[in-house]
Short mmCIF file of C-alpha atoms in Angstrom, two decimals:
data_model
loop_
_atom_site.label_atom_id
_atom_site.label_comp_id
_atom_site.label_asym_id
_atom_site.label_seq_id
_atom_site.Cartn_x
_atom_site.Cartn_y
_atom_site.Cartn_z
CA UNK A 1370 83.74 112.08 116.57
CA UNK A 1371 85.30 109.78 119.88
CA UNK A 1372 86.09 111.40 122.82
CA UNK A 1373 89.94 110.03 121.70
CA UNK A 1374 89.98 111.47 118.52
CA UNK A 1375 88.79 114.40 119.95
CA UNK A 1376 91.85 114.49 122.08
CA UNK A 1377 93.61 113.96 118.97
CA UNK A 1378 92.87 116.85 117.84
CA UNK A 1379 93.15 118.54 121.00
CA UNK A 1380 97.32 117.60 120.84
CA UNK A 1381 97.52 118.79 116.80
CA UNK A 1382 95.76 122.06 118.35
CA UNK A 1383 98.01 122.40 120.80
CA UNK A 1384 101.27 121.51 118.63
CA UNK A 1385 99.32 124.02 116.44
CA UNK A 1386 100.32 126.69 119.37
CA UNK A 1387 103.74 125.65 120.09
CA UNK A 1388 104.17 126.35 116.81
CA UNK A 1389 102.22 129.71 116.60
CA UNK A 1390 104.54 130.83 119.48
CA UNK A 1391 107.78 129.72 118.09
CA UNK A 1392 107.14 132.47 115.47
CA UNK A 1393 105.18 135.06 117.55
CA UNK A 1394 101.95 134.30 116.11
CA UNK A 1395 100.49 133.55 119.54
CA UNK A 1396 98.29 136.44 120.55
CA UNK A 1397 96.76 136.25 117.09
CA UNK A 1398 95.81 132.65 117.16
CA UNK A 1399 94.24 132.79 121.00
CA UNK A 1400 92.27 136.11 119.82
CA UNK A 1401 90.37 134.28 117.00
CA UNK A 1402 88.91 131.42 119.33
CA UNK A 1403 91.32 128.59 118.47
CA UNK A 1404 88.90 125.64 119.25
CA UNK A 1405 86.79 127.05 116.05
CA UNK A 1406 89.23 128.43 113.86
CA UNK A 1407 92.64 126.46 114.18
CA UNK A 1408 91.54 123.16 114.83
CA UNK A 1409 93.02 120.93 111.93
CA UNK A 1410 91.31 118.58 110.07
CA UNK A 1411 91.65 114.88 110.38
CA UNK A 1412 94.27 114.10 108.62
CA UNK A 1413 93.73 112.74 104.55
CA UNK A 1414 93.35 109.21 104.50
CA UNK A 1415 96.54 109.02 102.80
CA UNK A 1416 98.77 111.32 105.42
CA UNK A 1417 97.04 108.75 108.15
CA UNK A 1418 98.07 105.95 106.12
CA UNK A 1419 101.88 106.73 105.38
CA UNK A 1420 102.33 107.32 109.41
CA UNK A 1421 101.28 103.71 109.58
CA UNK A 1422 103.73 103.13 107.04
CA UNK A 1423 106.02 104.82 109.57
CA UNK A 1424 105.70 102.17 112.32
CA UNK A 1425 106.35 99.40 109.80
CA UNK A 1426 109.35 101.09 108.35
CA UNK A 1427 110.96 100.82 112.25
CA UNK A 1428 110.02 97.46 112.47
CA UNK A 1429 111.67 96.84 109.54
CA UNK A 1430 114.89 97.87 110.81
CA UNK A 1431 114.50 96.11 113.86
CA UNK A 1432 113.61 93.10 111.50
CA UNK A 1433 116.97 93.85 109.55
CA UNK A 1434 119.04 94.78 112.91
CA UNK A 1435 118.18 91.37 114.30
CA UNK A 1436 118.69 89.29 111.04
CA UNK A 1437 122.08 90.55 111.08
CA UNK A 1438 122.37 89.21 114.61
CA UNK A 1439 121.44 85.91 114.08
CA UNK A 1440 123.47 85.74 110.88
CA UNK A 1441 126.77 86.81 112.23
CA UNK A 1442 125.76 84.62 115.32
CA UNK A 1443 125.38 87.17 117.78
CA UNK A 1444 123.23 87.04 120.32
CA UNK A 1445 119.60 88.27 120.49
CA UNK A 1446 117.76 89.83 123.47
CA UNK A 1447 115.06 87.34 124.64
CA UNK A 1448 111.51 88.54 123.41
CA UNK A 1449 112.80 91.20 120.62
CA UNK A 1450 111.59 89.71 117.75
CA UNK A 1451 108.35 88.38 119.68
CA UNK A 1452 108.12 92.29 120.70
CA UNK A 1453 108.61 93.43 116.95
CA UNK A 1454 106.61 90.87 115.44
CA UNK A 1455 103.77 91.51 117.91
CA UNK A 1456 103.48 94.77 116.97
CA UNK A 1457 103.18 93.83 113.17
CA UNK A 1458 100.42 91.53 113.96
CA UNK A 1459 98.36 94.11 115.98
CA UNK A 1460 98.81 97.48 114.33
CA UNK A 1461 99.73 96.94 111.02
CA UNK A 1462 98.11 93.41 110.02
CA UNK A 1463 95.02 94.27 112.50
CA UNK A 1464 94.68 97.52 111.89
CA UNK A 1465 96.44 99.26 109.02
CA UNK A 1466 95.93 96.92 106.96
CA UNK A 1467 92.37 96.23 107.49
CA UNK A 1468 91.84 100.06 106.43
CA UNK A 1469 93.19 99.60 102.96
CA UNK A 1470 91.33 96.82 102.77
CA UNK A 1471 87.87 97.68 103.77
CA UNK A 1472 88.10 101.58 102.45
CA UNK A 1473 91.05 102.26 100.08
CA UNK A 1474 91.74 99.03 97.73
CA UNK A 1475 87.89 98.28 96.08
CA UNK A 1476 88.15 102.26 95.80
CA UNK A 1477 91.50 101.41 93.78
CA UNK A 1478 90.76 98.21 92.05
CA UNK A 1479 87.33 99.41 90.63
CA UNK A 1480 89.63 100.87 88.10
CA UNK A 1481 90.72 98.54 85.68
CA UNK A 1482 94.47 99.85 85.35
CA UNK A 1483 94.89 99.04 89.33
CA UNK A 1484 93.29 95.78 89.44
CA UNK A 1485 96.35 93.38 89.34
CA UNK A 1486 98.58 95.74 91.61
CA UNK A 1487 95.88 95.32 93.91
CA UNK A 1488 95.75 91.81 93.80
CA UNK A 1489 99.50 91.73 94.31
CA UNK A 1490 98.91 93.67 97.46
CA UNK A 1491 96.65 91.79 98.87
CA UNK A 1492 98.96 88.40 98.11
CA UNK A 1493 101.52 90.18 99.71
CA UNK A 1494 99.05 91.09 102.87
CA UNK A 1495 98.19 87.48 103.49
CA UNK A 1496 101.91 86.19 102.68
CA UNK A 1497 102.80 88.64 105.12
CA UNK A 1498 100.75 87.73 107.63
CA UNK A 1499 101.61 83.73 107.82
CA UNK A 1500 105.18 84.98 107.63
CA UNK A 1501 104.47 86.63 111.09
CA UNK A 1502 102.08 84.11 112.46
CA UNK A 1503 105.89 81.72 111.67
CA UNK A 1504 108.42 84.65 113.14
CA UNK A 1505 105.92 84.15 116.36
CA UNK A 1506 106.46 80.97 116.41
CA UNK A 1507 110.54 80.27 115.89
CA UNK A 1508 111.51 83.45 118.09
CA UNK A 1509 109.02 81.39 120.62
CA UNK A 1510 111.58 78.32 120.34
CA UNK A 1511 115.05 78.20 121.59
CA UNK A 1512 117.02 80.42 119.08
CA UNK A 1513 120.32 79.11 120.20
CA UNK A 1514 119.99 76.34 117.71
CA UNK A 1515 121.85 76.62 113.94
CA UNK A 1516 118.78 75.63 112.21
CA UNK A 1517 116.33 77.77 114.32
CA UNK A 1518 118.47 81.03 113.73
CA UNK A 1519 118.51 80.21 109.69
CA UNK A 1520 114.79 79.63 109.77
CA UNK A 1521 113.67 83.01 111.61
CA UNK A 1522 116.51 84.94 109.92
CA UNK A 1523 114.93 83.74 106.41
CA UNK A 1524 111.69 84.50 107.51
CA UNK A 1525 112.34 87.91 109.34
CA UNK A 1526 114.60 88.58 105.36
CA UNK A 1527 111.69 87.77 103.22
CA UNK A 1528 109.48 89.63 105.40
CA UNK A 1529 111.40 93.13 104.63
CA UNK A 1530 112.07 91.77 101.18
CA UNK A 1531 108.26 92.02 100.50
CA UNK A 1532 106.94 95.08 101.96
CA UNK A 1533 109.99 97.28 101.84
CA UNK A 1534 108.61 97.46 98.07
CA UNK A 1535 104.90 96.88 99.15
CA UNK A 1536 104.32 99.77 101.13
CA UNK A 1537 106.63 101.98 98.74
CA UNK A 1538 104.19 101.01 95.34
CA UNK A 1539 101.25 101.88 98.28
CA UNK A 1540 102.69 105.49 99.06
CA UNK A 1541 103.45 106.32 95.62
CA UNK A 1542 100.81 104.45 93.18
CA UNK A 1543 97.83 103.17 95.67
CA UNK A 1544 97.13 105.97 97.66
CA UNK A 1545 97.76 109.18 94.98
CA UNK A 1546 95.28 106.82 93.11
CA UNK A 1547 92.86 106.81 95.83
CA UNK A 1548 93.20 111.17 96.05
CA UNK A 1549 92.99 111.31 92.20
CA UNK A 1550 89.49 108.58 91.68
CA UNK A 1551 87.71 110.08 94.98
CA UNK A 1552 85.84 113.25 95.37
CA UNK A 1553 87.14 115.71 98.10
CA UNK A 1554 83.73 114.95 99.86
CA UNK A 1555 84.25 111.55 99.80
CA UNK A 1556 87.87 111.53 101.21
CA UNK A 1557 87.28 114.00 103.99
CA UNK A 1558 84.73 111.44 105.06
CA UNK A 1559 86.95 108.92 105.36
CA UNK A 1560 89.64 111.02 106.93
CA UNK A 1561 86.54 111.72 109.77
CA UNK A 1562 86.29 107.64 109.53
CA UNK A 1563 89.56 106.83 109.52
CA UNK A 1564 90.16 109.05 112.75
CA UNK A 1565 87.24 107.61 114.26
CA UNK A 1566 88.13 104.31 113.84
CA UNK A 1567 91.96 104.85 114.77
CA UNK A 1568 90.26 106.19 118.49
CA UNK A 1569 91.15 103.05 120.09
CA UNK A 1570 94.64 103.08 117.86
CA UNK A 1571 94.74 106.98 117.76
CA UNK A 1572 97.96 109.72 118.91
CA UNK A 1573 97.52 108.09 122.37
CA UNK A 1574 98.05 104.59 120.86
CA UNK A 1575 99.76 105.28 118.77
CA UNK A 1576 102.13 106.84 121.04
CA UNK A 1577 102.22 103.51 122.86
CA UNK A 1578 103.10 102.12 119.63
CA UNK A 1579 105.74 103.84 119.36
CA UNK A 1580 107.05 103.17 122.65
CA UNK A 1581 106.65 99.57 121.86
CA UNK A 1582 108.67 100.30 118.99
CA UNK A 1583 111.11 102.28 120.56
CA UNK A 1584 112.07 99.30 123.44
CA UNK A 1585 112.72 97.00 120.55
CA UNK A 1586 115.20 99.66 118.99
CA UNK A 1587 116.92 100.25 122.14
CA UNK A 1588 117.54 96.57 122.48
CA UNK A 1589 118.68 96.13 118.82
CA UNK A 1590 121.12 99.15 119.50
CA UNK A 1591 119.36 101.64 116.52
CA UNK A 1592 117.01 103.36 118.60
CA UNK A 1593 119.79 106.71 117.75
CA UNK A 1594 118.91 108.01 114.85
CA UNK A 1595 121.46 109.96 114.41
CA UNK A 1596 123.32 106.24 114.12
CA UNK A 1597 121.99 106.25 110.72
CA UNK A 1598 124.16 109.63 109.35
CA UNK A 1599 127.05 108.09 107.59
CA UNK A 1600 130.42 109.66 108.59
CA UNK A 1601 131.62 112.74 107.55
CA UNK A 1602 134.68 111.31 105.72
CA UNK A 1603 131.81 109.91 103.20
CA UNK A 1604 131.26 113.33 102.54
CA UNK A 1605 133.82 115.58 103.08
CA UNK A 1606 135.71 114.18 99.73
CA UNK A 1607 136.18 117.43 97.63
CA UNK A 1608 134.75 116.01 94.85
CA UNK A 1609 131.48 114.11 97.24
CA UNK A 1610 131.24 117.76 98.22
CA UNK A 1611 130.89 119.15 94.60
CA UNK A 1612 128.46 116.83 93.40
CA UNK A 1613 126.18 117.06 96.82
CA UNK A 1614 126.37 121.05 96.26
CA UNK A 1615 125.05 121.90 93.43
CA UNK B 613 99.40 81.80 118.45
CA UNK B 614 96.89 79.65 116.07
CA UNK B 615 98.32 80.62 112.74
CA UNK B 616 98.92 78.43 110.42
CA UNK B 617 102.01 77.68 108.50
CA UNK B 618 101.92 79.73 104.68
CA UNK B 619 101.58 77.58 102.20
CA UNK B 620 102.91 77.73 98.79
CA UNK B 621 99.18 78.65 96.68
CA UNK B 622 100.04 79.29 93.21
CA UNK B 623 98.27 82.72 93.21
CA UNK B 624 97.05 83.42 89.60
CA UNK B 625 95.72 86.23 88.34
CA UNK B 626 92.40 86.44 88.15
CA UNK B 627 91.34 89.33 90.06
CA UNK B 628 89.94 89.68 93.68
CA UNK B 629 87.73 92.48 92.07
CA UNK B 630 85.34 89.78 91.57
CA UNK B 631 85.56 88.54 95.33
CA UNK B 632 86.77 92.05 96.70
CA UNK B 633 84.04 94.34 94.76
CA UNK B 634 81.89 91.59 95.17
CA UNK B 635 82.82 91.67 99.27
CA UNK B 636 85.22 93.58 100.64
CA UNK B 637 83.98 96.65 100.04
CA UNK B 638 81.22 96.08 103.24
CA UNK B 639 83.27 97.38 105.83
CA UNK B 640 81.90 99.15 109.44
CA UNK B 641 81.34 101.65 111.09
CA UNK B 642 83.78 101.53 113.30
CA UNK B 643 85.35 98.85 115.50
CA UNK B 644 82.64 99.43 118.16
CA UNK B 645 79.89 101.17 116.62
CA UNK B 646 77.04 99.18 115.45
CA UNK B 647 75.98 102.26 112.62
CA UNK B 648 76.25 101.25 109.12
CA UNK B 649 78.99 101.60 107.04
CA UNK B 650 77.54 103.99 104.24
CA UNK B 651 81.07 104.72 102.94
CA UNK B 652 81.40 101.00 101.85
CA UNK B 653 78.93 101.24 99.03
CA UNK B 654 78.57 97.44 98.21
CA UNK B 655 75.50 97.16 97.58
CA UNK B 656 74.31 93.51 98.78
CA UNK B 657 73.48 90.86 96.11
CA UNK B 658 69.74 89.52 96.28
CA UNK B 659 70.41 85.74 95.44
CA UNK B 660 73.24 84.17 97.61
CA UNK B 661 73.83 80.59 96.98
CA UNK B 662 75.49 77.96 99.91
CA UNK B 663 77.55 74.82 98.51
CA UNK B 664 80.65 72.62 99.65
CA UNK B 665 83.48 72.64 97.38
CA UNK B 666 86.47 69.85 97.98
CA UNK B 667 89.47 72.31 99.23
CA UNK B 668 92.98 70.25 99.00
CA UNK B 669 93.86 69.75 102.85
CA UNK B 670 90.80 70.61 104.28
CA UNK B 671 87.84 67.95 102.83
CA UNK B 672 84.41 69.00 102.00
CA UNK B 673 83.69 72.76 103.29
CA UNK B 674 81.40 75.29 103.39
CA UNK B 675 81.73 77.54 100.41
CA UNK B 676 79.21 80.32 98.88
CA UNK B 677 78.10 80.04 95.12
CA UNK B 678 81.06 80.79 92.64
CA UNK B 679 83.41 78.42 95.54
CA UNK B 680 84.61 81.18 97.84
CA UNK B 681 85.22 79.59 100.56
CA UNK B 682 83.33 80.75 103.72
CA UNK B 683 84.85 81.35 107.41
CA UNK B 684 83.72 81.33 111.11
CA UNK B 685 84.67 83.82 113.59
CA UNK B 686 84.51 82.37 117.26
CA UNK B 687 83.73 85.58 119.34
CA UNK B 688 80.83 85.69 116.92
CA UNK B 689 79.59 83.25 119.48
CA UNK B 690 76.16 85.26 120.37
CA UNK B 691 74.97 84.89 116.83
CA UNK B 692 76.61 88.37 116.72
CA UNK B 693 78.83 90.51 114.17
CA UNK B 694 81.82 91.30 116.24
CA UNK B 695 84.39 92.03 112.89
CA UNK B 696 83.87 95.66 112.21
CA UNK B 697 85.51 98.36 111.79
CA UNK B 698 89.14 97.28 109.51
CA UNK B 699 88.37 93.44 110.68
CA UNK B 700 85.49 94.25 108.28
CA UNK B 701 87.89 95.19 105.29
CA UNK B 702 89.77 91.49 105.97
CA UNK B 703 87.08 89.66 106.52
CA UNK B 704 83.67 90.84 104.91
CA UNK B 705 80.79 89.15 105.85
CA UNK B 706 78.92 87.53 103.17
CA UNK B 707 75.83 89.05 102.69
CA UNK B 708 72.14 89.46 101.63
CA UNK B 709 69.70 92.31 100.65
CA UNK B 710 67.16 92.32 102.91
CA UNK B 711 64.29 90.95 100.64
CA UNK B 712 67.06 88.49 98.68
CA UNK B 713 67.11 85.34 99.36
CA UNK B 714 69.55 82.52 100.50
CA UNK B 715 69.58 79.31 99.03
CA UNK B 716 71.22 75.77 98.80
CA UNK B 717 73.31 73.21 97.04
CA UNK B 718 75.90 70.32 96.30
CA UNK B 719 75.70 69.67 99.95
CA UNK B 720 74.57 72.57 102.28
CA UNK B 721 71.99 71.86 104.12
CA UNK B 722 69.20 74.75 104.13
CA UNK B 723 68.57 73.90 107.68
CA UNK B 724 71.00 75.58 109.18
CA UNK B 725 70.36 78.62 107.25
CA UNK B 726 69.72 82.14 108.45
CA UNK B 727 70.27 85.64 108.47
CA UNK B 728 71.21 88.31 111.13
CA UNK B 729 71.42 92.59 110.94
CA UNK B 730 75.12 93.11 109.47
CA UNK B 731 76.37 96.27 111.67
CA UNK B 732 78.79 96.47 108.46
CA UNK B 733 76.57 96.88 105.68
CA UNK B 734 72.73 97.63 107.19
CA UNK B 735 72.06 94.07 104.85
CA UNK B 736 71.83 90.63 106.34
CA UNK B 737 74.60 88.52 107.17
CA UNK B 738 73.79 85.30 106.00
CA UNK B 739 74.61 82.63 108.94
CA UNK B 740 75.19 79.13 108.88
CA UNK B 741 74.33 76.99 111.82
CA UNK B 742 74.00 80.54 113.47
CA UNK B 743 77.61 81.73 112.43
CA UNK B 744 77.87 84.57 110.41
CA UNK B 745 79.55 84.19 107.36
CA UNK B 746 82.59 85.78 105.56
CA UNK B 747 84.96 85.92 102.81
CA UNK B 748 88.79 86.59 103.66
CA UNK B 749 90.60 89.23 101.53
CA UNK B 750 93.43 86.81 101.12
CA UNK B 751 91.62 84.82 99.32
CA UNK B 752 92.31 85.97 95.97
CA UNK B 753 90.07 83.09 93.74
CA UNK B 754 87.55 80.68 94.59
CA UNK B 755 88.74 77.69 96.21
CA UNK B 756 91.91 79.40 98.23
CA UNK B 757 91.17 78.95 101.88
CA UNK B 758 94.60 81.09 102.94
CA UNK B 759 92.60 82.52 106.16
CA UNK B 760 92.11 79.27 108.19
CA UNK B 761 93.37 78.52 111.29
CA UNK B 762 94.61 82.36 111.00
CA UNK B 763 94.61 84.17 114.45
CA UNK B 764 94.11 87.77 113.93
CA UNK B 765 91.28 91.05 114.86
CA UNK B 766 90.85 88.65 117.86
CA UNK B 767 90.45 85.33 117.10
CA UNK B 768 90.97 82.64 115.17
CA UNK B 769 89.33 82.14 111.66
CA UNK B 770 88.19 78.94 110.40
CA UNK B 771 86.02 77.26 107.65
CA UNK B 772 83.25 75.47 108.20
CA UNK B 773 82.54 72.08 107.61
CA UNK B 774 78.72 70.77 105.87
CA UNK B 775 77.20 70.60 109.43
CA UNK B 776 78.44 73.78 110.50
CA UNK B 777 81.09 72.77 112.85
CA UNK B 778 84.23 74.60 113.13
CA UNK B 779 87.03 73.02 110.97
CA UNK B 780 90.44 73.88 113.79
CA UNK B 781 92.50 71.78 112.35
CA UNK B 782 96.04 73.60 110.11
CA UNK B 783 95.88 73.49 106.75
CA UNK B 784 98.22 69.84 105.86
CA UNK B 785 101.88 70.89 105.12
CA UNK B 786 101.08 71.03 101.41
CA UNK B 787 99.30 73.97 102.08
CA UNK B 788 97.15 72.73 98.94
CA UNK B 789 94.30 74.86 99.83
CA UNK B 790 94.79 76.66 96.30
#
C-alpha cells in the first residue's frame, strides 16, 4: 500500500470519527485503537468505479450546459469545454477507463452471456475517445463561427448521447457481473489494486478533480446543486402531492 | 493534441474476447511499479507470429499473426515498458512466454526482432526494431487500427511500418482502417 493511499485511508478514518462523534460513539471508537480496528477497507472495485462514474456524470452536465449555449447562441467562457474535455481525457479515458479495461471487462467477457455488451463498451470507449480528441480540437478554434458552434455542439451531444447509457449498462449489468463471477478473495485484491493504482489519482486527486470539475460548473452557471430541485409549484399540486406520498 | 479524427469503422461483431482474452487481460502492477501483474492471469502464448497486413489508409503495417495490428509507444524510447498500470488495460503489450518463441512472415523482417521483461505480465514483450509491442483495446477485430495517431496515457500511439519506423501520419479522412 502507497504512502497516498495510505492517506486515503487516513481521511475515510477520520470521516470515520466525525461520524462516530456526530452520534456519541467517540470515546468508544478511540478506546479500541482506531488505526487497527476502524480503518475501512479499500473500497470494492465497483464502489471505486461508480465514483469515477461520478466525475463523468458532472462533465456531462457541463457537456449539456454548454451545448445549450452554443445552440441558443450564447456565449461560452473561453477554455470551458477545453477544461471539461481535458478532464475526460485524463481521468476518465486515462484512467478509469483503463481499469475496466485491464481488470474488470476480460473478467466480464470470459462469460459468454457478456461478451457482445462488452464489445459494445469497448466501441463506445474508443468512439468516445476520438470524440474528445475532436471537442479538443474545435473548442481550440474560434467558436464564434456558425459552423464551428454546430460542429462542437454535435460532438459535445453525441458524446452524452453515448455514455449517459454506457456508464448506466456499466453500474447496473458490468460491474454486479464482475461481484457475482469473482471470488471475495479475488475482488478485495483488486480493491487493494485498484487503490494502489488510484495513489497518483487517489482522494487527494481526486479532490483536484473535482475542483477541476467544479471551475467548469461555476462557469457554466450549475455548479448549485440545489439549481437542479424543480420548483415547488411542480409539486405542491394536491394531486402531485398524493401520488409522491404514498 | 495528436488525435486523430474518428472514423466511421463498421464495427461487427465478432468479439474482442479473442483479441481482449487473448491480450488485454496483461495489465500492471501499477502505474509505477515494475512488480508483475498476477491479478491479470493471461497466461502468455508460446508461438507469436509477426506479419504486415494492408490496413485501408495506412499501407503495409506491422501486424501480429491473426492481423491485429501492432502499435508503438514513443516514451518507450529506452527499449522500456512505460504503459502500466490502466495504460496496460488499453494497450496490452503483445507478448511471449519466456521459452516461446517469436517468429516471421508475409513481410516482417526477423531482424529486427526481440524480446524485453514485460513489468505487466512477468513474460516477454516481444519488440520490433527495439519497440515493444501492443494491441489497442479499441481494436475490436483484426485489421482495425482505431488507436493510431491517438494521444493518450502520455503519448501518442502509432503503428509501425515493415522497417520499424513510426507510421505519424492520421489515418486518411475515410478513416478506412476497418
Amino acid at each position: 500500500m502507497t504512502g497516498a493511499s495510505t492517506g486515503r485511508r487516513g481521511l475515510l478514518v477520520a470521516g470515520a470519527g466525525l461520524a462516530g462523534l456526530a452520534v456519541g460513539r467517540a470515546p468508544a471508537l478511540l478506546g479500541r485503537g482506531q488505526d487497527e480496528e476502524v480503518a475501512p477497507r479499500a473500497p470494492s472495485p465497483g464502489e471505486e468505479l461508480m465514483t469515477e462514474h461520478g466525475v463523468l456524470k458532472r462533465v456531462l452536465l457541463a457537456y449539456r450546459a454548454a451545448s445549450a449555449r452554443l445552440g441558443d447562441g450564447r456565449a461560452l467562457p473561453a477554455g470551458v469545454v477545453i477544461d471539461a474535455a481535458q478532464i475526460v481525457a485524463d481521468y476518465v479515458e486515462g484512467f478509469h477507463e483503463g481499469l475496466e479495461e485491464a481488470y474488470v471487462f476480460p473478467r466480464v467477457a470470459a462469460h459468454a452471456a457478456y461478451v457482445d455488451v462488452v464489445e459494445t463498451l469497448l466501441v463506445q470507449h474508443d468512439r468516445g475517445r476520438h470524440l474528445t480528441a475532436e471537442i479538443l480540437q474545435l473548442a481550440a478554434r474560434d467558436i464564434g463561427g456558425t459552423q464551428v458552434r454546430g460542429a462542437l455542439r454535435t460532438r459535445l451531444d453525441a458524446f452524452v448521447t453515448m455514455y449517459e447509457p454506457h456508464e448506466a449498462w456499466e453500474d447496473t449489468v458490468i460491474y454486479p457481473a464482475l461481484r457475482a463471477l469473482t471470488t471475495q478473495a479475488t475482488l478485495d485484491e483488486l480493491a487493494e489494486r485498484f487503490a494502489d493504482l488510484e495513489s497518483g489519482y487517489s482522494d487527494l486527486a481526486l479532490a483536484r478533480i473535482l475542483d477541476r470539475v467544479a471551475g467548469v460548473e461555476e462557469q457554466l452557471g450549475i455548479h448549485d446543486l440545489a439549481s437542479f430541485t424543480p420548483p415547488p409549484s411542480l409539486t405542491s399540486e394536491p394531486g402531485a402531492r398524493q401520488k409522491g406520498s404514498r | 493534441m495528436t488525435r486523430r479524427r474518428a472514423g466511421s469503422p463498421a464495427f461487427v461483431v465478432v468479439l474482442v474476447v479473442l483479441g481482449l482474452a487473448a491480450s488485454a487481460c496483461q495489465g500492471s502492477s501499477g502505474a509505477t511499479s515494475a512488480r508483475d501483474d498476477l491479478l491479470l492471469r493471461k497466461p502468455p502464448a508460446e508461438r507469436v507470429t509477426l506479419q504486415t497486413s494492408s490496413v485501408p489508409g495506412l499501407g503495409r503495417i506491422l501486424t501480429d499473426g491473426v492481423g491485429r495490428v501492432l502499435y508503438m509507444f514513443p516514451p518507450d524510447a529506452a527499449s522500456e515498458v512505460r504503459c502500466v498500470g490502466p495504460c496496460a488495460g488499453t494497450w496490452p503489450t503483445l507478448t511471449v512466454s519466456t521459452s516461446g518463441r517469436v517468429t516471421t512472415q508475409g513481410g516482417a523482417r526477423p531482424g529486427l526482432v526481440g524480446t524485453l521483461h514485460d513489468p505487466n505480465t512477468g513474460a516477454r514483450v516481444v519488440t520490433y526494431r527495439d519497440n515493444p509491442l501492443y494491441v489497442y483495446a479499441g481494436d475490436v477485430r483484426p485489421g482495425q487500427a482505431n488507436g493510431q495517431g491517438l494521444f493518450l496515457d502520455g503519448g501518442p500511439w502509432y503503428v509501425l511500418t515493415r522497417s520499424g519506423q513510426p507510421v505519424t501520419s492520421e489515418v486518411t479522412a475515410s478513416g478506412g482502417a476497418s
